[in-house]
Coordinates of C-alpha atoms in Angstrom, one line a residue:
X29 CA 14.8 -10.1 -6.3
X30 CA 12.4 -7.1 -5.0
X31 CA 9.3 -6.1 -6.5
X32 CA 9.0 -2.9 -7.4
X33 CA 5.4 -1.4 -6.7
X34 CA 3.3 -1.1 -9.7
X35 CA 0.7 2.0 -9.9
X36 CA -2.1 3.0 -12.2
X37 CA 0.0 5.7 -13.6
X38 CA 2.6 3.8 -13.8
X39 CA 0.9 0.5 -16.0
X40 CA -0.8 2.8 -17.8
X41 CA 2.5 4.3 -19.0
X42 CA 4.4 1.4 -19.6
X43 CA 2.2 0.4 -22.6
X44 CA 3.6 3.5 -24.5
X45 CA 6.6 5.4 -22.9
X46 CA 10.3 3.5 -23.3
X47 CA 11.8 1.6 -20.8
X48 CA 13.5 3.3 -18.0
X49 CA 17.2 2.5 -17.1
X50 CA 17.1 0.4 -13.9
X51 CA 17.5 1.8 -10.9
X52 CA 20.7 1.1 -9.0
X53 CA 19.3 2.4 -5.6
X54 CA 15.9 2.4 -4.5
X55 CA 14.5 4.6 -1.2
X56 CA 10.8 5.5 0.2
X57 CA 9.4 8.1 2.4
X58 CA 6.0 9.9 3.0
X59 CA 4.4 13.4 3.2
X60 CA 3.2 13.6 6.3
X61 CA 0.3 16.0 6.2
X62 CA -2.7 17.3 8.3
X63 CA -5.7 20.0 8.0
X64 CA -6.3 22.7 9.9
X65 CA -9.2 25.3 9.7
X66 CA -9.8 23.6 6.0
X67 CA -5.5 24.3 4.8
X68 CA -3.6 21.6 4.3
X69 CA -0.2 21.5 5.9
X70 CA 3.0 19.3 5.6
X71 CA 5.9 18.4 7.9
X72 CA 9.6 19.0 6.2
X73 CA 12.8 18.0 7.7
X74 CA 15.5 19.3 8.4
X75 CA 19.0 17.1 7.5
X76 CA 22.2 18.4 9.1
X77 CA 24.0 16.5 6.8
X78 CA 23.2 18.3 3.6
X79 CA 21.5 21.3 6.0
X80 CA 18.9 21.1 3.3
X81 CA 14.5 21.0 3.7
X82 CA 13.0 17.7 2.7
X83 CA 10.8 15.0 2.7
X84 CA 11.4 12.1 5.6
X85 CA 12.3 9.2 3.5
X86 CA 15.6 7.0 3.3
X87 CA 17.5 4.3 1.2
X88 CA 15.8 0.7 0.7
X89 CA 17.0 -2.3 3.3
X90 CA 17.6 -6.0 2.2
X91 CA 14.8 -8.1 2.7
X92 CA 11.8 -5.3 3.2
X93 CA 9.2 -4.3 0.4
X94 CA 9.0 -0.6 -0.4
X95 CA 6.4 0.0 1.3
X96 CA 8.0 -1.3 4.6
X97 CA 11.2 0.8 3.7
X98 CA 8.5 4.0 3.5
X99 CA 7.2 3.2 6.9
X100 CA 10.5 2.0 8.8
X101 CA 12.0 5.6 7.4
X102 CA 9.5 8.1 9.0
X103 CA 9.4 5.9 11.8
X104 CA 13.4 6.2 11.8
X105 CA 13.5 9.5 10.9
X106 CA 11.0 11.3 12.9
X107 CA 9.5 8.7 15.6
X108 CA 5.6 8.2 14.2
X109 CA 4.5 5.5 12.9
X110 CA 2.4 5.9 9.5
X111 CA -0.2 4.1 7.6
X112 CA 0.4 4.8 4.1
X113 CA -2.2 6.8 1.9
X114 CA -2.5 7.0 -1.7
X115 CA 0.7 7.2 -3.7
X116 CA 2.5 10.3 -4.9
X117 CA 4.6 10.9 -7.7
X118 CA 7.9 8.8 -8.1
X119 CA 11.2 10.7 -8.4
X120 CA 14.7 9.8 -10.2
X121 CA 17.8 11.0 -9.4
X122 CA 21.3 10.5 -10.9
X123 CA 24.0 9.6 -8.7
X124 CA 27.6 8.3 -9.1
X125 CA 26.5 4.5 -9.4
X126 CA 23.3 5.3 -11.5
X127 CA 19.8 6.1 -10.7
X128 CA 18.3 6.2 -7.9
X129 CA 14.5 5.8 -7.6
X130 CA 12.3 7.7 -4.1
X131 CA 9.0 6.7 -3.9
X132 CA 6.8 8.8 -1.9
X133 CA 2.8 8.3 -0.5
X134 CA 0.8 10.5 1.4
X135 CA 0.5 9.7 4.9
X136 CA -2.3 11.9 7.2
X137 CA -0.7 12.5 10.6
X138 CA -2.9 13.9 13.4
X139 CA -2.3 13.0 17.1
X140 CA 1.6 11.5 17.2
X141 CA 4.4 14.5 17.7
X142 CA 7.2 13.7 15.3
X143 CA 10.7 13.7 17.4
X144 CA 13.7 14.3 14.9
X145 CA 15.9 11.7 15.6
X146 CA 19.0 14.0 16.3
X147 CA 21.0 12.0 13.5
X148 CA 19.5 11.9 10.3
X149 CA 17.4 15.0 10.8
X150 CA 18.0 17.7 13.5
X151 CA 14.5 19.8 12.9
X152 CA 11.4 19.1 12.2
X153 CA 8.8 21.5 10.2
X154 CA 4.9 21.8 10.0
X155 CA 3.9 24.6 7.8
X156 CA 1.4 24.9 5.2
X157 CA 1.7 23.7 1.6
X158 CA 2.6 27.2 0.7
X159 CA 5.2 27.7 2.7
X160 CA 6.8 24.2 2.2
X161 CA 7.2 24.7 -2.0
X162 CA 9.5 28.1 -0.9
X163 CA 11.4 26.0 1.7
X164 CA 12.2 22.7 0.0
X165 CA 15.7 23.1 -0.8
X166 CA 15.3 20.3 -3.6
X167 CA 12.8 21.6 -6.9
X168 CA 11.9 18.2 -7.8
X169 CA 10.2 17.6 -4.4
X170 CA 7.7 19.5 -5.0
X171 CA 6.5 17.3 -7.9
X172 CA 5.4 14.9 -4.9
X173 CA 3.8 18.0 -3.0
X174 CA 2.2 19.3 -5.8
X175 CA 0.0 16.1 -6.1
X176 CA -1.1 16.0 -2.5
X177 CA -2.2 19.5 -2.9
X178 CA -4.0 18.7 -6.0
X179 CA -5.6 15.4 -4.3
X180 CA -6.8 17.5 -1.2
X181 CA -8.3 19.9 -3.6
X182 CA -10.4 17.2 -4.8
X183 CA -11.2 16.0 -1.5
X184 CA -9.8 12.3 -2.4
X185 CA -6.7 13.0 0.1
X186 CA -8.3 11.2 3.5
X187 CA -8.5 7.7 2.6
X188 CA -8.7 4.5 3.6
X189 CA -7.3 1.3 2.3
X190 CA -8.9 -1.9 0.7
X191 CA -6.3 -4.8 0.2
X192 CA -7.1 -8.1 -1.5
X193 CA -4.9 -10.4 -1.1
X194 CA -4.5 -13.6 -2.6
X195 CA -3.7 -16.6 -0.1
X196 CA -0.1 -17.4 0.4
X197 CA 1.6 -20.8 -1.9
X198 CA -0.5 -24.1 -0.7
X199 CA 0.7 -27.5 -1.1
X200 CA -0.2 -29.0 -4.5
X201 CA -3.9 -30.3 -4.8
X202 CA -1.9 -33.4 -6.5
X203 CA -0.2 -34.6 -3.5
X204 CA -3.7 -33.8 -1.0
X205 CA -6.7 -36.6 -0.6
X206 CA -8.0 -34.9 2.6
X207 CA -11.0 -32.1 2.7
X208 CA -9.8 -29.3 0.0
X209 CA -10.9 -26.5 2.7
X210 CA -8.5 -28.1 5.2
X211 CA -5.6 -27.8 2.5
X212 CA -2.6 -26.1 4.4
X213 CA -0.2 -23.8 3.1
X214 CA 3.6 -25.5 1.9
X215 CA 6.4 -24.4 3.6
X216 CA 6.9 -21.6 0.7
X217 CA 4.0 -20.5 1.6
X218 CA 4.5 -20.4 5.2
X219 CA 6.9 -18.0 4.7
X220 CA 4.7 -16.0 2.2
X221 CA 2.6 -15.3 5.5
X222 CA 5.4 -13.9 7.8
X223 CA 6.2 -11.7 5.0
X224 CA 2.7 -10.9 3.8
X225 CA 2.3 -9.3 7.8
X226 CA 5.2 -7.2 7.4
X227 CA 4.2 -5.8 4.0
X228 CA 0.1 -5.6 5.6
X229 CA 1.8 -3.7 8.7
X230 CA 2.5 -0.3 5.7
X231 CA -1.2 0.2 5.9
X232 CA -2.2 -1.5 8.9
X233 CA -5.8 -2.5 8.6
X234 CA -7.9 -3.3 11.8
X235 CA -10.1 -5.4 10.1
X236 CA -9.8 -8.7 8.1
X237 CA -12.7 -10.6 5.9
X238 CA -11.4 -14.6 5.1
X239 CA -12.2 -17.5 3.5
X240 CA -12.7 -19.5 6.7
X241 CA -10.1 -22.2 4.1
X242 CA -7.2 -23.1 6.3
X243 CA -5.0 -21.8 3.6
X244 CA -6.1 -18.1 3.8
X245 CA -6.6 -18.1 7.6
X246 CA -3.1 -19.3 7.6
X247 CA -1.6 -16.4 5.3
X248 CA -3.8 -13.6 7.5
X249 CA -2.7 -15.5 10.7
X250 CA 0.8 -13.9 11.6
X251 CA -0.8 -10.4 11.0
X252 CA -4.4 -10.9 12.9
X253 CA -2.0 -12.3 15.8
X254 CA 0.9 -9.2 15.9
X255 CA -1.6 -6.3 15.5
X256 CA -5.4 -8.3 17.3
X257 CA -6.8 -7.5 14.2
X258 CA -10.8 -8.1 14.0
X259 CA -11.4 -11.4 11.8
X260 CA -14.4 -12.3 10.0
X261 CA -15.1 -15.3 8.2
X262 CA -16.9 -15.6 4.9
X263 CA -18.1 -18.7 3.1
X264 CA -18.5 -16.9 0.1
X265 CA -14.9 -16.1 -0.1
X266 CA -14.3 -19.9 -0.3
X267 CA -13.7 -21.8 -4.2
X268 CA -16.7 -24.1 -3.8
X269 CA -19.5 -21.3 -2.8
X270 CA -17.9 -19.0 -5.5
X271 CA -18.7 -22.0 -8.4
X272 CA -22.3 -22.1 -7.2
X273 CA -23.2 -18.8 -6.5
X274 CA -20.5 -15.6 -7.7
X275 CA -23.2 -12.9 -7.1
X276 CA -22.5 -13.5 -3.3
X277 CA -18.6 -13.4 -3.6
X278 CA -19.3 -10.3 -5.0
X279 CA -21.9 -8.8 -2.3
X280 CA -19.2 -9.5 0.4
X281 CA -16.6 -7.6 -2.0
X282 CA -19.5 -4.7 -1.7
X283 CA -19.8 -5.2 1.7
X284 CA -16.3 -4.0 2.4
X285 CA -17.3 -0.3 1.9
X286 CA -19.6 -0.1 4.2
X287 CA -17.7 0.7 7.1
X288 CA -15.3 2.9 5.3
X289 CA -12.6 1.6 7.8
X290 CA -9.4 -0.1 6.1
X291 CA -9.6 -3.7 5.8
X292 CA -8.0 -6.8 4.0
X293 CA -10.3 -9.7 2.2
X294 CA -8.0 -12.9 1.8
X295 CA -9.2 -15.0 -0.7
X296 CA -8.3 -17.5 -3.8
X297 CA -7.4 -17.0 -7.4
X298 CA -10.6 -18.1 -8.8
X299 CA -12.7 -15.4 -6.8
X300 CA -10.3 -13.0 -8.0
X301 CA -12.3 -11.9 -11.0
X302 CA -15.6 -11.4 -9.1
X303 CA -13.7 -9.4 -6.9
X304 CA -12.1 -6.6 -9.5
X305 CA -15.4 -6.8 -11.0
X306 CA -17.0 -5.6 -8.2
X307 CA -14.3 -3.1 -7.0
X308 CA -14.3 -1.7 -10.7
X309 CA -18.0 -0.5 -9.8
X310 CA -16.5 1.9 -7.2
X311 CA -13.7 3.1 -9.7
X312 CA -13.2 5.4 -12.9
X313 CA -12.7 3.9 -16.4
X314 CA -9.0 4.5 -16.5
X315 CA -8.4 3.1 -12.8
X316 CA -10.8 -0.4 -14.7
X317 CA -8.3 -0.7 -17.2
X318 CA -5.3 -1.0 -14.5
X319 CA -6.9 -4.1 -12.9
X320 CA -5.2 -7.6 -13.1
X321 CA -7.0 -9.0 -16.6
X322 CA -5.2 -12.1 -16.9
X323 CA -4.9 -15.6 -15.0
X324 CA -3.9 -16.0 -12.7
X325 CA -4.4 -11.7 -11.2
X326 CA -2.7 -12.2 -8.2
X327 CA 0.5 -14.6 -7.3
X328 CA 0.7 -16.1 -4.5
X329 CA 0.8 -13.9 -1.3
X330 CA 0.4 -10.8 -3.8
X331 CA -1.6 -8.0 -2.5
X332 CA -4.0 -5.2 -4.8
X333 CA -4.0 -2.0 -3.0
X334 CA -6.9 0.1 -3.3
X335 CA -7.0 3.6 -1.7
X336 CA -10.4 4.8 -1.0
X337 CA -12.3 8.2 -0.5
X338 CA -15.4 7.4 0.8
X339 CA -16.8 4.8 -1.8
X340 CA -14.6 5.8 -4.9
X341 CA -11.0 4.1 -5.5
X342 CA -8.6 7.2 -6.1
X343 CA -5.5 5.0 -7.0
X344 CA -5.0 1.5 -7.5
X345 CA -1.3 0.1 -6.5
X346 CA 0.0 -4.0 -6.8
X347 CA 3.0 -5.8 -4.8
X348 CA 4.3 -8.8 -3.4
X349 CA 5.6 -9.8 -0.3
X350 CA 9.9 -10.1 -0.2
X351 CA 10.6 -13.6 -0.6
X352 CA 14.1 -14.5 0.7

């Protein structure tokens, strides 16, 4: 079964809005978008198909996360490849076999030239923010655009991301007598990691801060290996330094914003606490109360999503890897 992503917005509602039906059909795509002389400016599509103005997005494969269907779509659609941004509204649409559920992030595109793929789409657009509500041939689209405009106004558009992760399923500490830092990952958990890479590859970090514990090197391994990722390691990301001192889990947490560069700290469930706690520091009190509260935060392989402008987290987003 596929996670769906969860956002602040969308935990915060939960606790008082009705369920919503469950979508039949999920899809994913991105607005592209770029500044120029201080305007913001979009690219649309053009789909010969429906010869209607859109947003680059498409329908949800089997076995890929949404955030991999997001990024295999533009790439698809218009030849770039994307690092996702902060998310954007979520749209519904009802179709002959029920609803059907986009979601949509920002995505800031500067030097790759988007090449329609001659299929799908036959045109491809840039034109400012403006100019892109008149053309959309779709009203609700705009809902999406309207909150990239309103996130550039507030200057928390240009982000970049910080991804904890939680080290993928290890074998039991029951059935190991060795070193518990040398504890490898079960075979469930081996394939946590090749999935983990694929959902990490959506945002694409160059940098990676470990537990130098062979079960979190081994979750971080397939990605630091397909994309030469820099690695360091970080004792104080490890269970037995986090019982005797939590201040300096915590001060490698704070670390993380120093470059401003977007990164992934793989760690273990009980530094997960520390962690929030720290990244809580950077965020607003309704962003806080979206955090994981509860034991044990983060499942195996699970990944918190944190979009950042500058030092402040803008939006706050959960999801696991596809498990086949």
């Amino acid at each position: 079964m596929t996670e769906l992503p969860v956002s602040a917005e969308q935990r915060e509602a939960s606790s008082t809005a009705a369920p919503t039906p469950v979508p039949r059909v999920l899809a994913a795509g991105a607005l592209c978008w770029r500044v120029r002389k201080k305007q913001l400016w979009v690219l649309l599509i053009h789909r010969p198909r429906y010869d209607d103005w859109s947003w680059p997005k498409g329908k949800q494969d089997p076995g890929e996360t949404i955030p991999e269907t997001a990024v295999r779509e533009v790439r698809e659609e218009i030849g770039v490849t994307v690092s996702l941004g902060i998310p954007l509204p979520t749209l519904d649409y009802r179709i002959s076999s029920g609803l059907k559920r986009v979601y949509y992030w920002a995505a800031e595109l500067e030097e790759q030239k988007p090449r329609p793929d001659g299929k799908e789409v036959d045109e491809v657009l840039w034109c400012t923010a403006e100019q892109a509500r008149e053309l959309l041939s779709n009203p609700s689209d705009v809902e999406p655009l309207d909150a990239l405009i309103e996130a550039h106004r507030r200057k928390e558009l240009r982000t970049w991301a910080l991804l904890v992760l939680r080290h993928a399923k290890a074998k039991p500490r029951s059935s190991w007598t060795r070193a518990e830092g040398d504890r490898p990952l079960a075979a469930t958990g081996q394939r946590q990691a090749a999935a983990v890479k694929r959902l990490l590859m959506a945002w694409r970090p160059d940098r990676v801060v470990s537990s130098p514990w062979a079960r979190c090197l081994a979750t971080v391994s397939p990605y630091v290996k397909a994309t030469k990722a820099k690695v360091k390691l970080s004792e104080s990301l490890t269970e037995a330094s986090h019982e005797r001192k939590p201040r300096r889990s915590q001060s490698t947490v704070e670390g993380l914003f120093d470059k401003g560069r977007s990164v992934v700290l793989c760690t273990h469930r009980p530094i997960l606490p520390s962690a929030f706690k720290q990244l809580a520091s950077h965020m607003s009190s309704r962003l806080r109360t979206t955090l994981p509260t509860e034991d044990p935060y983060l499942a195996a392989g699970e990944i918190l999503v944190c979009q950042v402008s500058g030092e402040r987290v803008v939006s706050v987003e959960q999801f696991r890897p596809f498990e086949d």
